[in-house]
Coordinates of C-alpha atoms in Angstrom, one line a residue:
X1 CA -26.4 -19.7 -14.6
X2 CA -24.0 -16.8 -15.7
X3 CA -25.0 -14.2 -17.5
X4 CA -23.9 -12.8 -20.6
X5 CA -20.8 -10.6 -21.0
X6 CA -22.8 -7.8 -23.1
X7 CA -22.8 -4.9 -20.2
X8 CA -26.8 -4.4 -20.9
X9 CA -29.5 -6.3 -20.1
X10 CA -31.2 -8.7 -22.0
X11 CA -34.8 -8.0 -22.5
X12 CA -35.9 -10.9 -20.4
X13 CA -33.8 -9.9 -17.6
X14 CA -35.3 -6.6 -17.7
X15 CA -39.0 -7.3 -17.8
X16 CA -37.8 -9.9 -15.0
X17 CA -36.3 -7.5 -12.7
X18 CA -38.8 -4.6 -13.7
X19 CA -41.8 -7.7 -12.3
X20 CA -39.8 -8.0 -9.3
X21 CA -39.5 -4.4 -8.5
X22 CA -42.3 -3.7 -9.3
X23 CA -44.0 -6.1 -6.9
X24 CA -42.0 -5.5 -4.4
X25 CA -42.6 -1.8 -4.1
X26 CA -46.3 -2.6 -3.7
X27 CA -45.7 -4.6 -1.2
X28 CA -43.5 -2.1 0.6
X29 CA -46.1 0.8 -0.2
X30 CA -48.8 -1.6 1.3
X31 CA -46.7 -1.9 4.5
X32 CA -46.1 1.2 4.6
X33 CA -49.7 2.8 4.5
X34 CA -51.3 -0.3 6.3
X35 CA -50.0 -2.2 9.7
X36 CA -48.0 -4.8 8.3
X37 CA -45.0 -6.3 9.9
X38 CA -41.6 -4.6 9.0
X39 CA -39.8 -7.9 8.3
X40 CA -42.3 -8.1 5.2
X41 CA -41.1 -4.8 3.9
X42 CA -37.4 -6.0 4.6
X43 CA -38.1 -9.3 2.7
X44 CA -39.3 -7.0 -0.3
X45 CA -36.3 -4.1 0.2
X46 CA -34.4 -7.2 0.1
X47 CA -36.1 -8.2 -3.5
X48 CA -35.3 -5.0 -4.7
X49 CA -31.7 -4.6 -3.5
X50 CA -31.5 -8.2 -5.7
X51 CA -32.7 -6.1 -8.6
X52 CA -30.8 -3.1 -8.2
X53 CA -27.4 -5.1 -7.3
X54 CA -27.9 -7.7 -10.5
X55 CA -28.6 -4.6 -12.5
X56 CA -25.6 -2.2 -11.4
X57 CA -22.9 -4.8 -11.6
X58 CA -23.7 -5.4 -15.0
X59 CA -24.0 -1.7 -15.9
X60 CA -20.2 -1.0 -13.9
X61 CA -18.2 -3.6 -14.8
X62 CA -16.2 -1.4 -17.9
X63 CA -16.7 1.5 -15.5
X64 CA -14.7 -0.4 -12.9
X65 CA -11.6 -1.8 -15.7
X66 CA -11.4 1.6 -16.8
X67 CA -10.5 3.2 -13.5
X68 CA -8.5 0.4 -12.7
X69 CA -10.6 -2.3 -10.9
X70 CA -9.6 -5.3 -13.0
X71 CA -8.4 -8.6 -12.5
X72 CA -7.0 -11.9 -14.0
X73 CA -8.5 -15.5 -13.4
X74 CA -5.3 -17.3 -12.4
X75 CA -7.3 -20.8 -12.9
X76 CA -8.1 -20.4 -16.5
X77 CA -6.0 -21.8 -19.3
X78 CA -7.0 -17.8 -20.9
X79 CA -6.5 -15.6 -18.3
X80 CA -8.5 -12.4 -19.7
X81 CA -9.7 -9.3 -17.6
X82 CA -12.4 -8.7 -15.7
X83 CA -13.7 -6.4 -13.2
X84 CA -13.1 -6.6 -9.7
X85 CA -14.0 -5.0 -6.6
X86 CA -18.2 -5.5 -7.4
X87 CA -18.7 -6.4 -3.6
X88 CA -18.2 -2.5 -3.6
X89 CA -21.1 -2.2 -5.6
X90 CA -23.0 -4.6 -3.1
X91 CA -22.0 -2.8 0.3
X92 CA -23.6 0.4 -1.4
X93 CA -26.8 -1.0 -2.7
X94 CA -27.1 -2.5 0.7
X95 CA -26.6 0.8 2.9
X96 CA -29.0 2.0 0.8
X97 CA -31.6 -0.4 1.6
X98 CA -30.8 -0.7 5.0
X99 CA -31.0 3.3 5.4
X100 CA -33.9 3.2 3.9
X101 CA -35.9 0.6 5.8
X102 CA -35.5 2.6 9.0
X103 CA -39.5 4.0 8.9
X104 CA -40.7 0.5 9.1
X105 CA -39.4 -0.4 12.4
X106 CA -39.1 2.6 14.1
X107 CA -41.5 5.1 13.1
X108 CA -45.0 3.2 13.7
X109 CA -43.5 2.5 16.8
X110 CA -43.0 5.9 18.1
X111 CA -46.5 7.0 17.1
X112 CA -48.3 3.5 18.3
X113 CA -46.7 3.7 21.4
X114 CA -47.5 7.2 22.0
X115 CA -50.6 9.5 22.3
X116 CA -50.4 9.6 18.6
X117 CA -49.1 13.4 18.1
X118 CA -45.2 12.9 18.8
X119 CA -46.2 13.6 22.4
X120 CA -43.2 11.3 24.6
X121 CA -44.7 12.0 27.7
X122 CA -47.7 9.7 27.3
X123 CA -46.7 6.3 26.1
X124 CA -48.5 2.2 26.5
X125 CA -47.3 0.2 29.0
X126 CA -44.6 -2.0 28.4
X127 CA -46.5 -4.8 28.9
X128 CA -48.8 -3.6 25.6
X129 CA -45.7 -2.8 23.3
X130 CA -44.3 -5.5 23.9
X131 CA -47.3 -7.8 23.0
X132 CA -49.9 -8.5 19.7
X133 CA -49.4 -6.2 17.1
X134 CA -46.7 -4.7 18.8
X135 CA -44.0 -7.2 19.3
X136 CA -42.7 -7.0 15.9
X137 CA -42.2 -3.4 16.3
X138 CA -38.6 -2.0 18.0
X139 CA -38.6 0.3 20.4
X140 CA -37.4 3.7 19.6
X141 CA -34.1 3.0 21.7
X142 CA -33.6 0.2 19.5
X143 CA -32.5 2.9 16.6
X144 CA -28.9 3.9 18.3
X145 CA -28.1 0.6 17.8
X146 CA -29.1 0.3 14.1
X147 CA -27.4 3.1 13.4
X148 CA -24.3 2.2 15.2
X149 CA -24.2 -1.1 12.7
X150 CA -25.1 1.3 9.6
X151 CA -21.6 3.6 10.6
X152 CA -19.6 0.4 11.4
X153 CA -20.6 -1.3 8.1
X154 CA -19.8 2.2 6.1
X155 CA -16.6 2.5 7.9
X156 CA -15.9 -1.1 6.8
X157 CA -16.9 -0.6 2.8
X158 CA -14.7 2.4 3.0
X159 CA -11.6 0.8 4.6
X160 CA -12.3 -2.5 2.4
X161 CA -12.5 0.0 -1.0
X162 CA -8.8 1.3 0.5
X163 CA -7.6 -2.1 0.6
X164 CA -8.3 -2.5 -2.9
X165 CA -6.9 0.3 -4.4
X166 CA -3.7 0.3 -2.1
X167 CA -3.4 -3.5 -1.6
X168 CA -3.2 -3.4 1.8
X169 CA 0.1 -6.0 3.4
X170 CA -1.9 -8.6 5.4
X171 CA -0.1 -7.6 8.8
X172 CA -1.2 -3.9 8.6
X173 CA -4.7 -5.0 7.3
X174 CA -5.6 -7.2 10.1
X175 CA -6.5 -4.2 12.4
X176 CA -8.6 -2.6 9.6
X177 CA -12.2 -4.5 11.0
X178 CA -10.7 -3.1 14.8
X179 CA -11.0 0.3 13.7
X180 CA -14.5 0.0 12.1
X181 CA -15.6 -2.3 15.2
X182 CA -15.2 1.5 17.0
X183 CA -18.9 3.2 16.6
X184 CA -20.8 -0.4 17.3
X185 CA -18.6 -0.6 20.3
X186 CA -19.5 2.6 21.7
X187 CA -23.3 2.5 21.5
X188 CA -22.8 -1.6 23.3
X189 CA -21.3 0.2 26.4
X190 CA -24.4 3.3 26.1
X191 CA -27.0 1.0 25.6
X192 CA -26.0 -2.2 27.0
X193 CA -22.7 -2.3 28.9
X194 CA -23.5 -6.3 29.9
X195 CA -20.3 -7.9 30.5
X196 CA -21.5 -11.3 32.3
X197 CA -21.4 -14.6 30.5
X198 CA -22.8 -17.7 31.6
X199 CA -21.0 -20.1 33.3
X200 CA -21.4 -23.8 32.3
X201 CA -23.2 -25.8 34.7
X202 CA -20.1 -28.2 35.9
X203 CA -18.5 -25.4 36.8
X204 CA -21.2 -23.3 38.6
X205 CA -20.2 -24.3 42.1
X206 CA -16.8 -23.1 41.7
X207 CA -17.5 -19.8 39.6
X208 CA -21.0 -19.2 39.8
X209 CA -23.9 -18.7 37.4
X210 CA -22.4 -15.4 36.3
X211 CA -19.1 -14.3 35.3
X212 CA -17.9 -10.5 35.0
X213 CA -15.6 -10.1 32.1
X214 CA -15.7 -6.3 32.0
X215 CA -13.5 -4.2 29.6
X216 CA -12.0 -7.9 28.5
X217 CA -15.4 -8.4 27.1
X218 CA -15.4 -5.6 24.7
X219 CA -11.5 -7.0 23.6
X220 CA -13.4 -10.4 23.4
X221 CA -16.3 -8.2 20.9
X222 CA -13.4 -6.4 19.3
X223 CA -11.7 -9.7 18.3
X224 CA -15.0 -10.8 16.8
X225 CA -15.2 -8.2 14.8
X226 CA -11.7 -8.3 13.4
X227 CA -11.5 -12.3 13.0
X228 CA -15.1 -12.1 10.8
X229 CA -13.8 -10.1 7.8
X230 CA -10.1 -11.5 7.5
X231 CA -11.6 -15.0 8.1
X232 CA -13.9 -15.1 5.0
X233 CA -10.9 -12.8 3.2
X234 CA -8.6 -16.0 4.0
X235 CA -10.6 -18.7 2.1
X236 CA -10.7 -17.1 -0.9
X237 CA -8.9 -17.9 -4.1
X238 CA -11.5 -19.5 -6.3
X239 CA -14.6 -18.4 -8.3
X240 CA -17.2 -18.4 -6.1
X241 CA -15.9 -19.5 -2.9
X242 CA -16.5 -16.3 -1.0
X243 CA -19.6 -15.6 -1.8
X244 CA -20.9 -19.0 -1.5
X245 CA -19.6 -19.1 1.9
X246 CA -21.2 -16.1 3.0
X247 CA -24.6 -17.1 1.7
X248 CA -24.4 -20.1 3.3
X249 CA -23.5 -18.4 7.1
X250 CA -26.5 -15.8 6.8
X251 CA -29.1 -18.1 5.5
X252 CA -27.5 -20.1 8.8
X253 CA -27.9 -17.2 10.9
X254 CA -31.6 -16.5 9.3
X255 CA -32.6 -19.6 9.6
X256 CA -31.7 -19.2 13.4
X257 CA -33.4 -15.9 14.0
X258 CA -36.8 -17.9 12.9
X259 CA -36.3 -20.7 15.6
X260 CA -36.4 -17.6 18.0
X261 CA -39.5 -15.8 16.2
X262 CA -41.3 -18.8 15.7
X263 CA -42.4 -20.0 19.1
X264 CA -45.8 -20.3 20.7
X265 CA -45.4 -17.5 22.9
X266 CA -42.9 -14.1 22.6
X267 CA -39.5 -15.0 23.4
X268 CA -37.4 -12.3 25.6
X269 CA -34.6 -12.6 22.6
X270 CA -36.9 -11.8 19.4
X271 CA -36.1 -8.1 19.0
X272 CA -32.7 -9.2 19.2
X273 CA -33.2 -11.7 16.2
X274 CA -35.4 -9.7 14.3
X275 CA -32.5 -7.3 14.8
X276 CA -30.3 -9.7 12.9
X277 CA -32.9 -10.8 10.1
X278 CA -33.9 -6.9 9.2
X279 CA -29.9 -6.4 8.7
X280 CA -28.9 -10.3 7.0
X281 CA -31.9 -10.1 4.6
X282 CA -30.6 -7.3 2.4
X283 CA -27.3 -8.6 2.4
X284 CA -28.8 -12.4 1.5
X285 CA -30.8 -10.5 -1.6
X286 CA -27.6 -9.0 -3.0
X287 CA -25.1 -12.1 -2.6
X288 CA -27.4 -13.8 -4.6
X289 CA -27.2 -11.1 -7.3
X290 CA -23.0 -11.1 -6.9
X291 CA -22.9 -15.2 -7.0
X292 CA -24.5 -15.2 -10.7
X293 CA -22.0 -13.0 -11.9
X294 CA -19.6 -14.4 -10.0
X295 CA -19.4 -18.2 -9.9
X296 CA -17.8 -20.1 -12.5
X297 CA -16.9 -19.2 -14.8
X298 CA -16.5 -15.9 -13.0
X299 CA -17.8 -12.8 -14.8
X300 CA -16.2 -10.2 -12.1
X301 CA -14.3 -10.3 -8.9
X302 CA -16.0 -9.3 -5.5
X303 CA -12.8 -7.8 -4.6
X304 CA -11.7 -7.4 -0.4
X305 CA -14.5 -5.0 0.1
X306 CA -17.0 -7.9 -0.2
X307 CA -15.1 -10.2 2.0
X308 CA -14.6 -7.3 4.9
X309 CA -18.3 -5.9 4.8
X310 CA -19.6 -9.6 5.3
X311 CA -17.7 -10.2 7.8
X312 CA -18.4 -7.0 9.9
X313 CA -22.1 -7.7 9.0
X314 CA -21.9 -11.3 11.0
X315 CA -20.0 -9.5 14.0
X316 CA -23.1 -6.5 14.0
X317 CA -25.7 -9.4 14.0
X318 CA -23.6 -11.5 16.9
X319 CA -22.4 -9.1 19.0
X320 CA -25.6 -6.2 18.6
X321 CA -27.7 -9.8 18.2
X322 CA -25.6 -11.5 21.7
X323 CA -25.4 -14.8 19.9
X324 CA -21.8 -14.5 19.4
X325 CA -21.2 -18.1 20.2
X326 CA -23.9 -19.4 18.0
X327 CA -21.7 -17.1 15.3
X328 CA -18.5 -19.1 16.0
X329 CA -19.9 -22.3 15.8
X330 CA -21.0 -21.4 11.8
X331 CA -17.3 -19.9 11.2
X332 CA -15.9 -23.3 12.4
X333 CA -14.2 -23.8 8.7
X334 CA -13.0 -20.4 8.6
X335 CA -11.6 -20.9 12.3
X336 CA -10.2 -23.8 11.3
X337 CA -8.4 -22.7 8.2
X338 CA -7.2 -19.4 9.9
X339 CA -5.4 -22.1 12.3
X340 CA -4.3 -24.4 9.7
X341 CA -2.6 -21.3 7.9
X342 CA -1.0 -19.6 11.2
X343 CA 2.4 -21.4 10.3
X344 CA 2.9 -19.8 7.2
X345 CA 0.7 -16.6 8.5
X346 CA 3.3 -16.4 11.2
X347 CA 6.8 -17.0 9.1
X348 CA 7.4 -20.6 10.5
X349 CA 6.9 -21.7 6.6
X350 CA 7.5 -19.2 3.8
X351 CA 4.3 -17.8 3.2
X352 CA 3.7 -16.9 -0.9
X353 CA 1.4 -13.7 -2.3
X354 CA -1.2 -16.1 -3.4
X355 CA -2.1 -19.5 -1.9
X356 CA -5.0 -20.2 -4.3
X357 CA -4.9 -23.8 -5.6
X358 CA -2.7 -24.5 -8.7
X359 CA -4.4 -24.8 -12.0
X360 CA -3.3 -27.6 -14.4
X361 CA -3.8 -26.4 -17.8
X362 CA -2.9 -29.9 -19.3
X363 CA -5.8 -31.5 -17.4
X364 CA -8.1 -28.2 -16.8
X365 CA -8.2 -29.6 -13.0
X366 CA -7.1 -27.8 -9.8
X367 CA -4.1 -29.2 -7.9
X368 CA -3.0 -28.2 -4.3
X369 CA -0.4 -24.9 -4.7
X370 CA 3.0 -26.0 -3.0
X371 CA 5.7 -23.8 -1.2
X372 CA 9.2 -24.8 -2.4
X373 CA 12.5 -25.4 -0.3
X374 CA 16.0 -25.2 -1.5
X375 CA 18.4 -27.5 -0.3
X376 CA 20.3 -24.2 1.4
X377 CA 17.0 -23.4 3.0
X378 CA 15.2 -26.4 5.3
X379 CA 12.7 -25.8 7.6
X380 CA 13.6 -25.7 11.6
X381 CA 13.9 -29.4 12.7
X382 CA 11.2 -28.7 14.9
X383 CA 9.3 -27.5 12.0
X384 CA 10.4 -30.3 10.0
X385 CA 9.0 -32.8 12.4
X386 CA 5.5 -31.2 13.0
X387 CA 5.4 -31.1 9.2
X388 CA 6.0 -34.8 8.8
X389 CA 3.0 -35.2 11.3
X390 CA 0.5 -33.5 9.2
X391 CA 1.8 -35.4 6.4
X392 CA 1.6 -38.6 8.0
X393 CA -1.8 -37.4 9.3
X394 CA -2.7 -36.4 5.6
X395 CA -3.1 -33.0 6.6
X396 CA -0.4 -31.9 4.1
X397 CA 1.1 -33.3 1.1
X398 CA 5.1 -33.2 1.3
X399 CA 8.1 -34.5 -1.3
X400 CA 11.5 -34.9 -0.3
X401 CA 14.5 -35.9 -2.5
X402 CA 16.6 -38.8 -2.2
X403 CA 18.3 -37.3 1.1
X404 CA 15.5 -37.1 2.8
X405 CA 15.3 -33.0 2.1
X406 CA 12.3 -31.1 1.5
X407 CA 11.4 -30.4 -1.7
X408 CA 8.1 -28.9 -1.7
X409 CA 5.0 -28.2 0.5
X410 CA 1.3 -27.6 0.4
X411 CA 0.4 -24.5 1.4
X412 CA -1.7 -24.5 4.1
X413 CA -5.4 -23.2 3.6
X414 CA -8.6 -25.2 3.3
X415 CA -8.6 -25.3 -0.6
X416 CA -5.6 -27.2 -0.3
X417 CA -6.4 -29.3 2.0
X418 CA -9.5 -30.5 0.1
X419 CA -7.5 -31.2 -2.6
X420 CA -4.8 -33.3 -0.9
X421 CA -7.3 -35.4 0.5
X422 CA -10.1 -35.7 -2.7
X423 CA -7.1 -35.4 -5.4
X424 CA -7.2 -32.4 -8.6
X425 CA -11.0 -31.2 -9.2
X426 CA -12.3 -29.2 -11.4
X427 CA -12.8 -25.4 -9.9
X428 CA -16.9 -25.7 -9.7
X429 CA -16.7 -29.5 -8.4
X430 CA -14.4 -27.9 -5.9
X431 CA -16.3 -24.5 -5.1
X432 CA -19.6 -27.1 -4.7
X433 CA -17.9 -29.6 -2.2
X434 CA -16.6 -26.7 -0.2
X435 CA -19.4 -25.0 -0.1
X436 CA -21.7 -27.9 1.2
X437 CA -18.9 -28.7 3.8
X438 CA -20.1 -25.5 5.0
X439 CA -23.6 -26.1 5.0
X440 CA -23.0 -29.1 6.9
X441 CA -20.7 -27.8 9.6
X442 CA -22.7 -25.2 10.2
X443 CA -26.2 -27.2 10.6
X444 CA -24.1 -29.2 12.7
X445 CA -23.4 -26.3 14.9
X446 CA -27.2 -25.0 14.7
X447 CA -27.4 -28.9 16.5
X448 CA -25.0 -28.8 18.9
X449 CA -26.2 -24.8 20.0
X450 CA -30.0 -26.2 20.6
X451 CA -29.6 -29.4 21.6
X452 CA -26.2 -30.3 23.0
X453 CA -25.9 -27.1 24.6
X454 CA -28.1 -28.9 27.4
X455 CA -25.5 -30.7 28.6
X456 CA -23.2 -27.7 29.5
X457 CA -26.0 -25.0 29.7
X458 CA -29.8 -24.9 32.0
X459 CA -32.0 -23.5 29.0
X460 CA -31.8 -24.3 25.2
X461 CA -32.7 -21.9 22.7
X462 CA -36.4 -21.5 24.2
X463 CA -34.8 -20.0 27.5
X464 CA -33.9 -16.7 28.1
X465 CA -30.0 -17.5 28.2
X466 CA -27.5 -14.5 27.3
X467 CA -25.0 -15.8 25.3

């Protein structure tokens, strides 16, 4: 469904979002007064952050052309204007939510667990915290590291709105997520400062069960946290796709935060999940407002603020969360086209200012986009060899003249690849397919994390293994 291009409301929409709201905030109030569980009151924040987000991008979109924001649809035979930068709009109604979801968690539990006046001295046993009613409650330390996320995720929107207006080169952007990584890092080594990671089992007797990566661990955290945003930034280029993609991931990551809060008896990880769920299911609520605006035919652009603050929200949730490989085993498609571009990332192929996919306005279908050679200009022979691998291995479509010289190359992203292999699509078919390649790669790797991990690992999931 996409919605109309009139910037206000229809009156179904509005007596749809006003029910929703209005719901929802009963529910919240309910929570609030009574002793229901915080992730209800998150499910219904997240409800109204759907609202508010569906609502605002509709109401800013002229807003946004007029100061600038505005963009054309290169895959259109009419390329007209239309706003850009809504993920902006997003990240705000999402630190919003997130701020202002911080009672539920936290405050019950400071009175609960104490003599009930705001007296500290005179606290429960752990042993009753962390049990019954309790267990779904965090513990007041619990809030340096919720706030840590909430500064890294504002530095992020910040640095992402930057990037937008200043259209940031890609080789002075990459340390952008680094610098926003800063705050989360800080509160790890406070709070945490665990820099052990488990050792496979084949090679315990060599290693042991336990290996100290010290300050190479927070690099290893740091990396995380810059390779997140850029990677979903990187397979971008048609309507849809990035949000799509995203969605998919956290309802991935959700959906594994319930295997851990779902067991017959507490598990030593849940505050860590419910950690993750109270921070993905705000940002779930307005992706699904963005994707109705923005899938095809795309009514606004999300812009690189959207692309940077989901990333940086999947590095809080693994790294703050410590499932950081469960995190890389859902980003296997973005791992995999970061690798597949890192010979025109790195100059070893010319590398153009847009690798979308080439639209055919003759046929209305989407071909693969192609980098051209002259005959003064070949590639390295070394180069020219690895590329006639990948085209021999259809990994790349190539042409070549009557001499044997290049002509012209795919570029190398994902979106091309798809097409070399599957032939010109039409955007949507092509959004679809690349969307449920994600779905699929990343159940697979919800698989291979709870039941193949047995092979390498002594626990699965129901264990209390750091990751």
């Amino acid at each position: 469904m996409n919605p109309p291009t009139t910037t206000s409301l229809s009156r179904s929409e509005t007596l749809g979002l006003l029910s929703l709201s209005a719901a929802s905030l009963a529910i919240i109030a309910n929570t609030f007064q009574g002793d229901g569980e915080p992730l209800v009151a998150s499910l219904a924040l997240s409800l109204v952050a759907f609202a508010l987000a569906y609502a605002m991008i509709r109401w800013l979109g002229p807003t946004f052309m007029k100061a600038g924001f505005r963009g054309r649809d290169l895959s259109k035979p009419y390329k007209s204007e239309v706003p850009e930068c809504m993920g902006a709009v997003c990240a705000v109604v999402y630190l919003l939510t997130v701020i202002a979801f911080i009672p539920f968690p936290f405050y019950k539990d400071i009175v609960a667990a104490t003599s009930g006046g705001g007296n500290r001295d005179v606290v429960l046993q752990a042993e009753h915290v962390n049990e019954g009613r309790f267990l779904h409650r965090f513990p007041h330390s619990k809030l340096a590291s919720y706030l840590s996320a909430i500064i890294s995720l504002q530095t992020i929107a910040l640095l992402g709105v930057g990037d937008d207006l200043f259209d940031i080169r890609w080789r002075h952007k990459w340390w952008i997520p680094g610098l926003a990584s800063v705050p989360l890092l800080v509160v790890y080594f406070v709070d945490f400062d665990v820099t052990f990671i488990v050792i496979p089992l084949q090679l315990q007797p060599y290693l042991g069960e336990l290996f100290d990566l010290g300050p190479l661990y927070y690099v290893y955290m740091a990396c995380i946290a810059m390779f997140c945003p850029q990677s979903i930034n990187m397979l971008a280029g048609i309507n849809g796709i990035e949000v799509s993609q995203c969605l998919v991931v956290a309802l991935l990551l959700a959906f594994n935060d319930c295997l851990y809060l779902l067991t017959p008896y507490p598990h030593p990880a849940t505050d860590s999940h419910l950690f993750s769920l109270y921070l993905l299911l705000p940002w779930i609520g307005v992706s699904c407002a963005l994707l109705m605006y923005n899938w095809y035919p795309a009514k606004v652009f999300v812009g690189d603020t959207y692309c940077y603050f989901s990333g940086m929200i999947f590095a809080v949730v693994g790294i703050l969360g410590h499932f950081s490989k469960t995190l890389g085993l859902l980003l296997v498609p973005q791992l995999f086209n970061f690798l597949y571009s890192c010979p025109q990332l790195f100059g070893l192929i010319p590398c153009p200012r847009h690798r979308l996919p080439k639209f055919n306005a003759r046929t209305g279908l989407l071909e693969p986009s192609v980098t051209p050679w002259s005959p003064e200009k070949q590639p390295h022979p070394l180069v020219v060899r690895g590329l006639i691998l990948l085209d021999k291995l259809r990994l790349l479509k190539v042409t070549t003249d009557d001499k044997g010289l290049f002509v012209e190359t795919s570029n190398l992203t994902i979106l091309n690849l798809w097409l070399v292999w599957r032939g010109p699509l039409r955007e949507d078919r092509l959004a679809w397919e690349v969307t449920l390649l994600q779905l699929a790669v990343g159940l697979f790797g919800l698989f291979v994390r709870h039941k193949l991990a047995l092979l390498v690992f002594k626990e699965d999931n129901w264990g209390a293994v750091a990751e």
